Short mmCIF file of C-alpha atoms and ligand atoms in Angstrom, two decimals:
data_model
loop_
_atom_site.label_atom_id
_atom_site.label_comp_id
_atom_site.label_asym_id
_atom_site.label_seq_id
_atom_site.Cartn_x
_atom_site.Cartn_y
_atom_site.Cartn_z
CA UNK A 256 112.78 86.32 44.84
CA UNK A 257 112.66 86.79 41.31
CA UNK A 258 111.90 90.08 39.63
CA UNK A 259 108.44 90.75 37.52
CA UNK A 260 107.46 92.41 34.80
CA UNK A 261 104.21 93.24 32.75
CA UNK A 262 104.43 94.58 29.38
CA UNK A 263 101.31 96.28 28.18
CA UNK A 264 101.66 96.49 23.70
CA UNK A 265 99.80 98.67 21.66
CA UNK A 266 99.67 99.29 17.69
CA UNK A 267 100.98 97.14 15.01
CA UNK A 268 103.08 93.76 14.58
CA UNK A 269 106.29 95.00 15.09
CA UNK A 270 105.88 96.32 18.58
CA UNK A 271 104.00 92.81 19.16
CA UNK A 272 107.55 91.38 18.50
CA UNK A 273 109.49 94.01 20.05
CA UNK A 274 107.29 93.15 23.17
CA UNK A 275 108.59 89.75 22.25
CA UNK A 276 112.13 90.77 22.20
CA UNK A 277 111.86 92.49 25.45
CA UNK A 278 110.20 89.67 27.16
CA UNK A 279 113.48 87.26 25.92
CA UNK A 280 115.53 90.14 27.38
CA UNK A 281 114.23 90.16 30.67
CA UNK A 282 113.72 86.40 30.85
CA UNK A 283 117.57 86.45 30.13
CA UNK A 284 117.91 88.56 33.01
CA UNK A 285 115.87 86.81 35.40
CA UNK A 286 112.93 88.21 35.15
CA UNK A 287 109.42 86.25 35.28
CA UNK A 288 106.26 87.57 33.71
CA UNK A 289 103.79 88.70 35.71
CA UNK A 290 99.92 88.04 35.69
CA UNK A 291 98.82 91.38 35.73
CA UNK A 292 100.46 95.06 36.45
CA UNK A 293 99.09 95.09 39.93
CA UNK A 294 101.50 92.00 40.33
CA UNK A 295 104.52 93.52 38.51
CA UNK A 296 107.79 94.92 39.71
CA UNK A 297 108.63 96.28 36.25
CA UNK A 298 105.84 97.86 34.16
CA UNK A 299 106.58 98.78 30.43
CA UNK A 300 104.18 100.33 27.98
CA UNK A 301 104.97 99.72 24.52
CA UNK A 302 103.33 102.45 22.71
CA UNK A 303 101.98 103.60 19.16
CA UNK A 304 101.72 106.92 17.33
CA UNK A 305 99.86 106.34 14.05
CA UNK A 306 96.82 107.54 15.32
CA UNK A 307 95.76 110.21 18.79
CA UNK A 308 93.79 107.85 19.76
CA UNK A 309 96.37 105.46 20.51
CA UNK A 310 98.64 107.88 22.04
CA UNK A 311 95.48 109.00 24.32
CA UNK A 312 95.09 105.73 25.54
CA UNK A 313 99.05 105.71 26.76
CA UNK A 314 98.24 108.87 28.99
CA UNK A 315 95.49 107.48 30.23
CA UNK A 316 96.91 104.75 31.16
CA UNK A 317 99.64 106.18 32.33
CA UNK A 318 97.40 108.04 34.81
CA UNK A 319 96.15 104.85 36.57
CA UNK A 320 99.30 103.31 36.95
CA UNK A 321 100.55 106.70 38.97
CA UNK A 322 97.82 106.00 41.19
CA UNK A 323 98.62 102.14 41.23
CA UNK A 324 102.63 103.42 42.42
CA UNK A 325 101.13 105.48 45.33
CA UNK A 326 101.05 102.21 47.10
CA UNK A 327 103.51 99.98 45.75
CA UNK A 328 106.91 102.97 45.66
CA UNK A 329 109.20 100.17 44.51
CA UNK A 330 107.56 99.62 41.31
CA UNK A 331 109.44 100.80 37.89
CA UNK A 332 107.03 101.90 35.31
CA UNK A 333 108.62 102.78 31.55
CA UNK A 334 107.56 103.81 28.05
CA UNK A 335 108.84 102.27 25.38
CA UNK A 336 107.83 102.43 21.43
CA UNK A 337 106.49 104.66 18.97
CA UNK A 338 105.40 107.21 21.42
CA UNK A 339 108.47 107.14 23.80
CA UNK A 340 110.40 108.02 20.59
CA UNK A 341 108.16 110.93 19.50
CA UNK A 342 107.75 112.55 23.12
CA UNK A 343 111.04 111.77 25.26
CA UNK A 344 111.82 113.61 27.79
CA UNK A 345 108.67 115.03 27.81
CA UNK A 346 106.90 112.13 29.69
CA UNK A 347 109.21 112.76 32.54
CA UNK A 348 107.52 116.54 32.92
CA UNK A 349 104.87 116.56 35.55
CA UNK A 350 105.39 112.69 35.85
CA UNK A 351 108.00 111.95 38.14
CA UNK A 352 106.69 108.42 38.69
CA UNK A 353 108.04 107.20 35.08
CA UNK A 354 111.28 105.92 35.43
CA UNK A 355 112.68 104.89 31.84
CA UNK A 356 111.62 106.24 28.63
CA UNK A 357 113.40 103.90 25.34
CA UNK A 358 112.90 103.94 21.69
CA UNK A 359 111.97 101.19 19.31
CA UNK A 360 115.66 100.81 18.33
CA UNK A 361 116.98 100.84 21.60
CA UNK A 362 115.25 97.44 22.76
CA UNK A 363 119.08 95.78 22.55
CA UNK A 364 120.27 97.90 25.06
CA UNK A 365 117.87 96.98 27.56
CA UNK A 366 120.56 95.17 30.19
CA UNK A 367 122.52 98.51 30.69
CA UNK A 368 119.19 100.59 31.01
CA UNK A 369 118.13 98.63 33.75
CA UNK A 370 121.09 98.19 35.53
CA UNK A 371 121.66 102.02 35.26
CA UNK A 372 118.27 102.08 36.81
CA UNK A 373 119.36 99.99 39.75
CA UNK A 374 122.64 101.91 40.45
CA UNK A 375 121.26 105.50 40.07
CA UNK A 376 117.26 105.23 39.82
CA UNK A 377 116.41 108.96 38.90
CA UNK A 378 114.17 109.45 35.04
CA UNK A 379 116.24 107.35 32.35
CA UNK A 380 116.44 108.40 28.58
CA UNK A 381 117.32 106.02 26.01
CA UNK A 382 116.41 107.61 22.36
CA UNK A 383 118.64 106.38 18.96
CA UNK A 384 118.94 108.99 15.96
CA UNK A 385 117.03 107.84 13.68
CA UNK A 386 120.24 106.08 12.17
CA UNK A 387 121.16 104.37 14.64
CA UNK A 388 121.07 100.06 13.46
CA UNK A 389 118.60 98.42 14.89
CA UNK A 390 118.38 95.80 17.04
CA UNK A 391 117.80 92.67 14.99
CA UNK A 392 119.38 90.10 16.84
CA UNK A 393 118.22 88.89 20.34
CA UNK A 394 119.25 85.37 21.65
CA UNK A 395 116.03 84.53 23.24
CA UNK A 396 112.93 85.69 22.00
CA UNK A 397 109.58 84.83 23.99
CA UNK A 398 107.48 84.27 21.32
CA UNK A 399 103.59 84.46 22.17
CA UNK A 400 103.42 80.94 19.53
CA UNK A 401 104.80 77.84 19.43
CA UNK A 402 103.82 77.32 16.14
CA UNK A 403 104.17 80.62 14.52
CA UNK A 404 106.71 82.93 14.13
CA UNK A 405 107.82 86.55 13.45
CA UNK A 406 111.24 87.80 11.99
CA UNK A 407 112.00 91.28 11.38
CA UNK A 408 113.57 91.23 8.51
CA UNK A 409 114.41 95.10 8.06
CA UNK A 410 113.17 98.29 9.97
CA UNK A 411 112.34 101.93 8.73
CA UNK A 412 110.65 103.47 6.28
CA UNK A 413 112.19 106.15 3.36
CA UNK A 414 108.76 106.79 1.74
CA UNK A 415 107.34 109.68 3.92
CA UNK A 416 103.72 109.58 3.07
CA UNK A 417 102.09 112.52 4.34
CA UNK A 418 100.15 111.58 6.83
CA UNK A 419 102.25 109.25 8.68
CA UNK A 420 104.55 109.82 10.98
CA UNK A 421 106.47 106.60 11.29
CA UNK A 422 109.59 107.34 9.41
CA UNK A 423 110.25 109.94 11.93
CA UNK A 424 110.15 107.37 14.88
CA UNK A 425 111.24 104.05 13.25
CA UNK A 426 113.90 105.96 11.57
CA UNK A 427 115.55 104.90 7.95
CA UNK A 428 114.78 101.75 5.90
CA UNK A 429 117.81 99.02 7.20
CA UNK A 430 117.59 95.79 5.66
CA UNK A 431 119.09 92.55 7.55
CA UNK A 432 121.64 90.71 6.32
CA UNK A 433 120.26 87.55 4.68
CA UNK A 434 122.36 84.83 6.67
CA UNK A 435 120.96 86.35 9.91
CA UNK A 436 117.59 86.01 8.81
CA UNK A 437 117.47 82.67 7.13
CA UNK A 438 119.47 81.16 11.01
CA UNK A 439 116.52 82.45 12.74
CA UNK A 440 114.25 80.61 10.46
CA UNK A 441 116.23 77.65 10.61
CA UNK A 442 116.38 77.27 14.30
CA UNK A 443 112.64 78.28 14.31
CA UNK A 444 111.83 75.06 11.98
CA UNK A 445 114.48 73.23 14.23
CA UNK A 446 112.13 74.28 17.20
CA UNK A 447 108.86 73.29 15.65
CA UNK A 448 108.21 76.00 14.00
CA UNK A 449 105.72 75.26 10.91
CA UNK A 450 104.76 79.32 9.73
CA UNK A 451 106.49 82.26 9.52
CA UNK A 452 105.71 85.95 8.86
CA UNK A 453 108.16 88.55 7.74
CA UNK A 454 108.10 91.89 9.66
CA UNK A 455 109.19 95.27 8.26
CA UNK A 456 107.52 98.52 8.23
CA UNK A 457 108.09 98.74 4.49
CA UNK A 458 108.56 94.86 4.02
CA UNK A 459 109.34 94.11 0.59
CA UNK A 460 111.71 97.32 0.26
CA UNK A 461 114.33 94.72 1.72
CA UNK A 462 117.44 94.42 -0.14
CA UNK A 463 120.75 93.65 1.15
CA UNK A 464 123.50 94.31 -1.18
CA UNK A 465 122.19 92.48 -4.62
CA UNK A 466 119.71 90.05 -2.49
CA UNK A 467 116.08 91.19 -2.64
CA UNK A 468 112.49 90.50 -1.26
CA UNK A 469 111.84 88.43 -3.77
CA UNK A 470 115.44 86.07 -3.38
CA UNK A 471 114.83 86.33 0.61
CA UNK A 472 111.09 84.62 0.50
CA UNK A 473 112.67 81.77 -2.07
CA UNK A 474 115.57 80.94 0.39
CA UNK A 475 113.54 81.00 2.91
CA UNK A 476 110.60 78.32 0.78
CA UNK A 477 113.89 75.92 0.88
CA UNK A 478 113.90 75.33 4.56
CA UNK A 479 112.29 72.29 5.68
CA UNK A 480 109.59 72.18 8.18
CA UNK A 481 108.70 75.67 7.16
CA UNK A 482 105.03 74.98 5.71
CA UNK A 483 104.04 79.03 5.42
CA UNK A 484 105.02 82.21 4.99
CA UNK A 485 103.29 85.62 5.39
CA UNK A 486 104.93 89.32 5.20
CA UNK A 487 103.85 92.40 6.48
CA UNK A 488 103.39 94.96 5.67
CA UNK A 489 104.57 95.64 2.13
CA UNK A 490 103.95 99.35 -0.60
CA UNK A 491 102.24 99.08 -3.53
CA UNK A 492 104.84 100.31 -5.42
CA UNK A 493 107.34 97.67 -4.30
CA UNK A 494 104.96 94.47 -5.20
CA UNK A 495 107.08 93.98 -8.55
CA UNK A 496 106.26 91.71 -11.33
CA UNK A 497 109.23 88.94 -9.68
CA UNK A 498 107.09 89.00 -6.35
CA UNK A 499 103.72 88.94 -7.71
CA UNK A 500 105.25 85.82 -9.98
CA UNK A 501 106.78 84.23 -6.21
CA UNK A 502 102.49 83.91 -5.67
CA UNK A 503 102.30 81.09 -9.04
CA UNK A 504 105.80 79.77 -8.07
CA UNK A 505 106.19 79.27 -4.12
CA UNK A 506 103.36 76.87 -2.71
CA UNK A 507 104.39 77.98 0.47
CA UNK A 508 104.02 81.74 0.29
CA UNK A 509 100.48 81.77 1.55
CA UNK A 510 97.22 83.28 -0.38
CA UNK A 511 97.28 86.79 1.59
CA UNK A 512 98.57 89.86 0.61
CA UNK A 513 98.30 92.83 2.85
CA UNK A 514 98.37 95.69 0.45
CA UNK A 515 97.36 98.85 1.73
CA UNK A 516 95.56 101.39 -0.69
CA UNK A 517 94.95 104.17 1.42
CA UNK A 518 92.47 106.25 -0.69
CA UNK A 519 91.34 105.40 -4.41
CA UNK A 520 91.27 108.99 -5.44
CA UNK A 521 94.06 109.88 -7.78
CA UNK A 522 93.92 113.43 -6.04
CA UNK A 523 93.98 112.14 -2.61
CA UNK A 524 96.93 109.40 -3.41
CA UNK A 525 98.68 112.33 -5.02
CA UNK A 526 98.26 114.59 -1.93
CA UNK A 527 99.51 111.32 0.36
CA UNK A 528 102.70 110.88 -1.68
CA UNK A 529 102.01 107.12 -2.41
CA UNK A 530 103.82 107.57 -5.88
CA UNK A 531 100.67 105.32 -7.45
CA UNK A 532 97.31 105.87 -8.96
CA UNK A 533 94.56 103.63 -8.71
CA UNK A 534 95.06 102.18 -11.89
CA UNK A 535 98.38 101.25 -11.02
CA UNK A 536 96.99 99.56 -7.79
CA UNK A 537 94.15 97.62 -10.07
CA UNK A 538 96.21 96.58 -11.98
CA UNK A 539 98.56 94.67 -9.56
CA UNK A 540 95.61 93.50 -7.96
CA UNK A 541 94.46 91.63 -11.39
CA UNK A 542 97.43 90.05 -11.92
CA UNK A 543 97.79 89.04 -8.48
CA UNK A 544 94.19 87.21 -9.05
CA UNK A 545 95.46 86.08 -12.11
CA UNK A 546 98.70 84.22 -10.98
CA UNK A 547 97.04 83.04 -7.46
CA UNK A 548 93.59 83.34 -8.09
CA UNK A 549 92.35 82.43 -4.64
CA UNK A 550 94.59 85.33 -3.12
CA UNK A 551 92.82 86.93 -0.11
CA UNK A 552 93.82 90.51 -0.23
CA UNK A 553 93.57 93.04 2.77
CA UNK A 554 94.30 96.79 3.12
CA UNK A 555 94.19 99.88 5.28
CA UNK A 556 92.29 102.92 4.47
CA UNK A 557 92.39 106.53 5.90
CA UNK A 558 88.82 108.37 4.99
CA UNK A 559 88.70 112.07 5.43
CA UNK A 560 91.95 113.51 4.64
CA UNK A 561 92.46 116.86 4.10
CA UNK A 562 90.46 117.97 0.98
CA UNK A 563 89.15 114.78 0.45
CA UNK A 564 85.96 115.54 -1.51
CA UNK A 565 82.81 113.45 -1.34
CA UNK A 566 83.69 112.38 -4.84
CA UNK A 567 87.13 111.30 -4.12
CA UNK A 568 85.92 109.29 -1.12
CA UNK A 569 83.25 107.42 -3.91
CA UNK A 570 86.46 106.41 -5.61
CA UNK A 571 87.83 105.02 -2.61
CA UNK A 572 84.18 102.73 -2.15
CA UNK A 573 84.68 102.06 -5.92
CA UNK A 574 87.79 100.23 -5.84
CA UNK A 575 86.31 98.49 -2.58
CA UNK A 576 83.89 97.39 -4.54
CA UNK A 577 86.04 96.29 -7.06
CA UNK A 578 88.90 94.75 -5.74
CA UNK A 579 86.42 92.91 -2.70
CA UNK A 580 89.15 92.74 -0.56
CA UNK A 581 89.00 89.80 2.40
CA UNK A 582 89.00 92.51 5.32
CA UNK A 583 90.00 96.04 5.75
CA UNK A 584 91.30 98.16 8.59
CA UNK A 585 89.44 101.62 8.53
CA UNK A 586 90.46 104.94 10.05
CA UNK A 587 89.62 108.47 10.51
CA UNK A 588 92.33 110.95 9.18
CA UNK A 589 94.56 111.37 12.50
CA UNK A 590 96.86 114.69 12.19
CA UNK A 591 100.45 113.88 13.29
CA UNK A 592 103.54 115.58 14.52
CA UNK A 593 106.16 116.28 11.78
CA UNK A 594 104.42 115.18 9.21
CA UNK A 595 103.45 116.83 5.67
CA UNK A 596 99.92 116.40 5.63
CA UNK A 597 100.05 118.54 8.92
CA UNK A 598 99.74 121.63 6.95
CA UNK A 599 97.64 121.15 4.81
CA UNK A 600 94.57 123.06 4.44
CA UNK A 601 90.78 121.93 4.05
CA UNK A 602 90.45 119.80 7.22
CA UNK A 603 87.29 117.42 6.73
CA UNK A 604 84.79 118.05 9.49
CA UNK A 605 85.06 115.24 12.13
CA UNK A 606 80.95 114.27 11.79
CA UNK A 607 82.20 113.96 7.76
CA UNK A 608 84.74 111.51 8.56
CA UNK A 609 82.58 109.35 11.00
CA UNK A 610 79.95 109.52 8.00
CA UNK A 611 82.16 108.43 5.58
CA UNK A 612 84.07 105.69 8.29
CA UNK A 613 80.36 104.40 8.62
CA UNK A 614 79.46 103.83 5.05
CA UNK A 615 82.92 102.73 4.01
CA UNK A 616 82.90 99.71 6.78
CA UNK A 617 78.73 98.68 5.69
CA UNK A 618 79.81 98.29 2.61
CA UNK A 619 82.99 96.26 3.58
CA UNK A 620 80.75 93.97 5.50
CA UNK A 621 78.68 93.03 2.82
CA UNK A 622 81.65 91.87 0.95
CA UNK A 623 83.48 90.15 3.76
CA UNK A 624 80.03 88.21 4.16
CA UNK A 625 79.82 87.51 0.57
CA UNK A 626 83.26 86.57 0.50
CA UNK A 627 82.81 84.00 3.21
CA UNK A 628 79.89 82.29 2.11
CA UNK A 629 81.41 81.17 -0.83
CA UNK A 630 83.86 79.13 0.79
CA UNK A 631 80.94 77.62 2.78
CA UNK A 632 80.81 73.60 1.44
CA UNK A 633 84.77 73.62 0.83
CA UNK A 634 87.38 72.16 3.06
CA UNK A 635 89.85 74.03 4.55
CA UNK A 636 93.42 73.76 5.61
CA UNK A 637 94.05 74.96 8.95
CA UNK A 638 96.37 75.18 11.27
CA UNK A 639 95.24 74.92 14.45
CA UNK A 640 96.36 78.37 17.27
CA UNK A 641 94.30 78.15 20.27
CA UNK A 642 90.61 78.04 22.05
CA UNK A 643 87.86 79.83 20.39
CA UNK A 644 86.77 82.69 22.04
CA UNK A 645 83.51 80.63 22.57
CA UNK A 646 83.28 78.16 24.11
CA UNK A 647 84.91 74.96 25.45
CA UNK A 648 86.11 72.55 22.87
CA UNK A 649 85.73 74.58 20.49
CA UNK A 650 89.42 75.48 18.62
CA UNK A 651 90.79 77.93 16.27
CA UNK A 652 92.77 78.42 13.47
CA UNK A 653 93.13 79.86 10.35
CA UNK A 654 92.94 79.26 6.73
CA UNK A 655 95.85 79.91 4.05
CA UNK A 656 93.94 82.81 2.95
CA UNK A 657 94.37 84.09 6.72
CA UNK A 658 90.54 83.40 7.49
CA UNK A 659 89.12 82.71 11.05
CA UNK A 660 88.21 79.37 11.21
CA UNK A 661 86.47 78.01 14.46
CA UNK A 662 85.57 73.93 14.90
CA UNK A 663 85.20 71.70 17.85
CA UNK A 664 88.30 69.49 18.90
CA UNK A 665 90.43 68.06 21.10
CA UNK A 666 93.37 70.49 22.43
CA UNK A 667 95.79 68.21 21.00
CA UNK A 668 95.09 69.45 17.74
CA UNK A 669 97.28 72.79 18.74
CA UNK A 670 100.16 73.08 16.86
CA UNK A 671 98.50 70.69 13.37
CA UNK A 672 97.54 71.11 9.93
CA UNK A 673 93.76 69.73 10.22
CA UNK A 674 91.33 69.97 6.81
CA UNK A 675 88.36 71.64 7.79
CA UNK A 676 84.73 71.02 6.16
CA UNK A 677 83.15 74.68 6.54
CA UNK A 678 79.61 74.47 7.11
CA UNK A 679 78.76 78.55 8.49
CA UNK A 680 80.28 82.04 7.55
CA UNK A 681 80.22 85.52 9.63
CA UNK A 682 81.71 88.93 8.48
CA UNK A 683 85.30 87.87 10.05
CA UNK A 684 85.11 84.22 10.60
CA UNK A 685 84.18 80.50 9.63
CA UNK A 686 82.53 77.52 11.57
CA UNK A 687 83.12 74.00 10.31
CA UNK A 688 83.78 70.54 11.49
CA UNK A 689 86.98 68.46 11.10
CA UNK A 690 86.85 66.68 7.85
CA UNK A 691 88.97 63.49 9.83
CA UNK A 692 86.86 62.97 12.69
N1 LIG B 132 95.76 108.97 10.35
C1 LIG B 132 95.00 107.88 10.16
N2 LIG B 132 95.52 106.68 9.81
C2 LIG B 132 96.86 106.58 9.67
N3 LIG B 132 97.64 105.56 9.35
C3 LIG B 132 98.92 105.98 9.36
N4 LIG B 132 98.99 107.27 9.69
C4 LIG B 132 97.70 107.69 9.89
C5 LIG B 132 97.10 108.92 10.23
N5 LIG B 132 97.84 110.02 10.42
C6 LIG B 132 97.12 104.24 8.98
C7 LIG B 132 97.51 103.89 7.55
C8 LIG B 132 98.58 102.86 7.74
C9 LIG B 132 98.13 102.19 9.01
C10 LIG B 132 99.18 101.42 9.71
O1 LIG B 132 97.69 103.26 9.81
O2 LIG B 132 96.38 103.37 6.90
O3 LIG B 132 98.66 101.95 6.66
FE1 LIG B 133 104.08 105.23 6.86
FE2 LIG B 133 103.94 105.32 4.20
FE3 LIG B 133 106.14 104.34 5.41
FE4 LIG B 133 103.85 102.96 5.52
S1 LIG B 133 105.01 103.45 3.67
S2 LIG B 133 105.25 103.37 7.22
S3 LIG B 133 102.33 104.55 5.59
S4 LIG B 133 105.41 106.44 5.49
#
């Protein structure tokens, strides 16, 4: 009988993928996924760091599936991702029941690791330096979509911000080479494929020799069947003038940006090492509007970190208020190993932070509303994912501008471009009716 596995992902897109990746693997290897972990010979968690919270949730979990091995001895359980770099060896103390613990950029050599496993079967460490290449290329990915795809197109961050503590797991930037890429996006269109987004922890840092960002998302606007592309998640400081222009120039490079601001306090930004103010920021986000003026932008923003003042934090609500960006993801300061912002003094109380999470996310609400009432009467383009959450013939998809979009339909529709009348708007998504039927 064939072996099973259950992968559990948490955190951002790229461990989506590399869940991806490790699903093609163990297809490859005769594998078959499993419904749940209960069902599961091989359990893998593929873990974050960004925040404690996340890596709380890991332990925790890691906690029930000890008790779930108590009756099922045969089972392997591993830890792979963000966390699994950070910690090591240290998940094997007091936790016999893990078996393997891998890195992000060890995904590739998931064959050996397993069949080590199988010959010897005692705790199994797999960590790369943080130099080590990464794995870019993996025969068969299992992608989640049929219709949409993601490519890593390079891995690592240089920037260090002070607060975050991926450069220390993901290791240095490493761009892919070009001719790699733009196969995997051919095959992809070959396949059906109709939308792509661009992975990279520091996306539009790519370069590879004298080939950039900006020649990588024109090559890849040439391939036919290709209909959009997305990236994530790109700095700031790297949107240059010959990307922002890409926005007037490439039809396909779809309305949404993800640009993450952070803080809007020059002190703050400063303090972060994000290397711009929030002038600088403003002023890319004008011209963005400028050259694609129905560009939905998006961003992340950390509230409460150390010696953030109460007026720093109304900067940060100013430039919400200003830029009315189409959503935003919101977080408490986390402290994290290794990083800068570690020692720094002035800690904000936690009740401060909560405060300030609260009225940062009313205010966002009100604008996301706003936002998507105006597009109430158009029609939209959308390509059509999957069920609503809601009920039965109901089907979702999303807009250019990345929006939510939920109309009734036949399940046929998955997969096509279908204009969209919207007649409703919520805080995070659209109702309408198809404009054909
Ligand atoms: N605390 C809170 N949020 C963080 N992020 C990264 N590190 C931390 C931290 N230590 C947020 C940033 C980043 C997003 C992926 O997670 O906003 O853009
Ligand atoms: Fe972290 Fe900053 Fe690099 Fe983003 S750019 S991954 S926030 S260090």
């Amino acid at each position: 009988m064939k072996k099973s596995y259950f992968i559990e992902t948490y955190g951002c897109q790229m461990n989506v993928h590399d869940t991806e990746k490790i699903s093609g693997i163990l297809n490859g290897l005769g594998y078959a996924p499993a419904e749940d972990e209960k069902s599961a010979d091989l359990v893998l968690l593929n873990t974050c760091s960004v925040r404690e919270k996340a890596a709380q949730k890991v332990f925790t979990r890691l906690g029930q599936l000890k008790k779930l091995k108590i009756g099922k001895p045969g089972m392997t359980i591993g830890v792979c991702g963000c966390l699994a770099q950070q910690e090591g060896d240290l998940f094997f103390k007091n936790r016999p029941y893990v078996d393997v613990v891998f890195g992000p950029r060890n995904v590739g050599e998931l064959p050996s690791i397993l069949s080590q496993l199988e010959s010897e079967r005692h705790q199994l460490l797999a960590l790369s330096g943080p130099r080590q290449e990464p794995t870019f290329e993996v025969d068969t990915i299992l992608r989640d979509s049929e219709f949409k795809a993601y490519i890593t197109i390079m891995e690592g961050c240089d920037k260090f911000c002070t607060f975050c503590v991926v450069p220390f797991l993901r290791g240095r930037e490493v761009s892919r080479d070009p001719h790699s890429i733009l196969l995997e996006a051919r095959k992809l269109a070959d396949n059906g494929y109709v939308e792509l987004c661009l992975l990279g922890q520091n996306v539009n840092s790519y370069r590879y020799e004298d080939f950039d960002f900006a020649d990588l998302l024109c090559s890849l606007h040439e391939i036919p069947g290709i209909k959009r592309i997305r990236y994530t998640s790109p700095h700031p400081t790297d949107i240059n003038q010959k990307v922002m222009n890409l926005y007037a120039e490439l039809p396909k490079l779809c309305p949404n940006l993800h640009l993450p601001l952070q803080a809007g306090s020059n002190d703050v930004l400063s303090k972060m090492k994000r290397d711009y103010t929030r002038e600088m920021f403003l002023s890319k986000v004008e011209y963005l509007k400028e050259v694609r003026p129905e560009i939905a932008l998006s961003t992340d923003i950390i509230v409460g970190f150390p010696g953030e003042t109460e007026a720093d934090f109304l900067y940060t609500l100013d430039v919400v208020r200003t830029v009315e960006f189409a959503s935003i993801f919101s977080f408490k300061y986390s402290p994290r190993k290794f990083t800068a912002a570690l020692k720094m003094e002035d800690e904000v109380p936690e009740c401060e932070k909560s405060e300030r999470l609260q009225r940062l996310q009313n205010l966002q609400k009100e604008i996301q509303l706003r936002l998507n009432q105006s597009l109430v009467g158009t029609t939209q383009e959308i390509l059509v994912e999957n069920h609503a959450k809601k009920g039965e013939g109901e089907l979702s998809g999303r807009t250019p501008c990345n929006r939510i979009v939920n109309f009734p339909g036949p399940e046929s529709l998955r997969g096509s471009f279908v204009p969209v009348h919207i007649e409703s708007a919520h805080p995070n998504s659209l109702n309408g009716t198809a404009a054909t039927q």
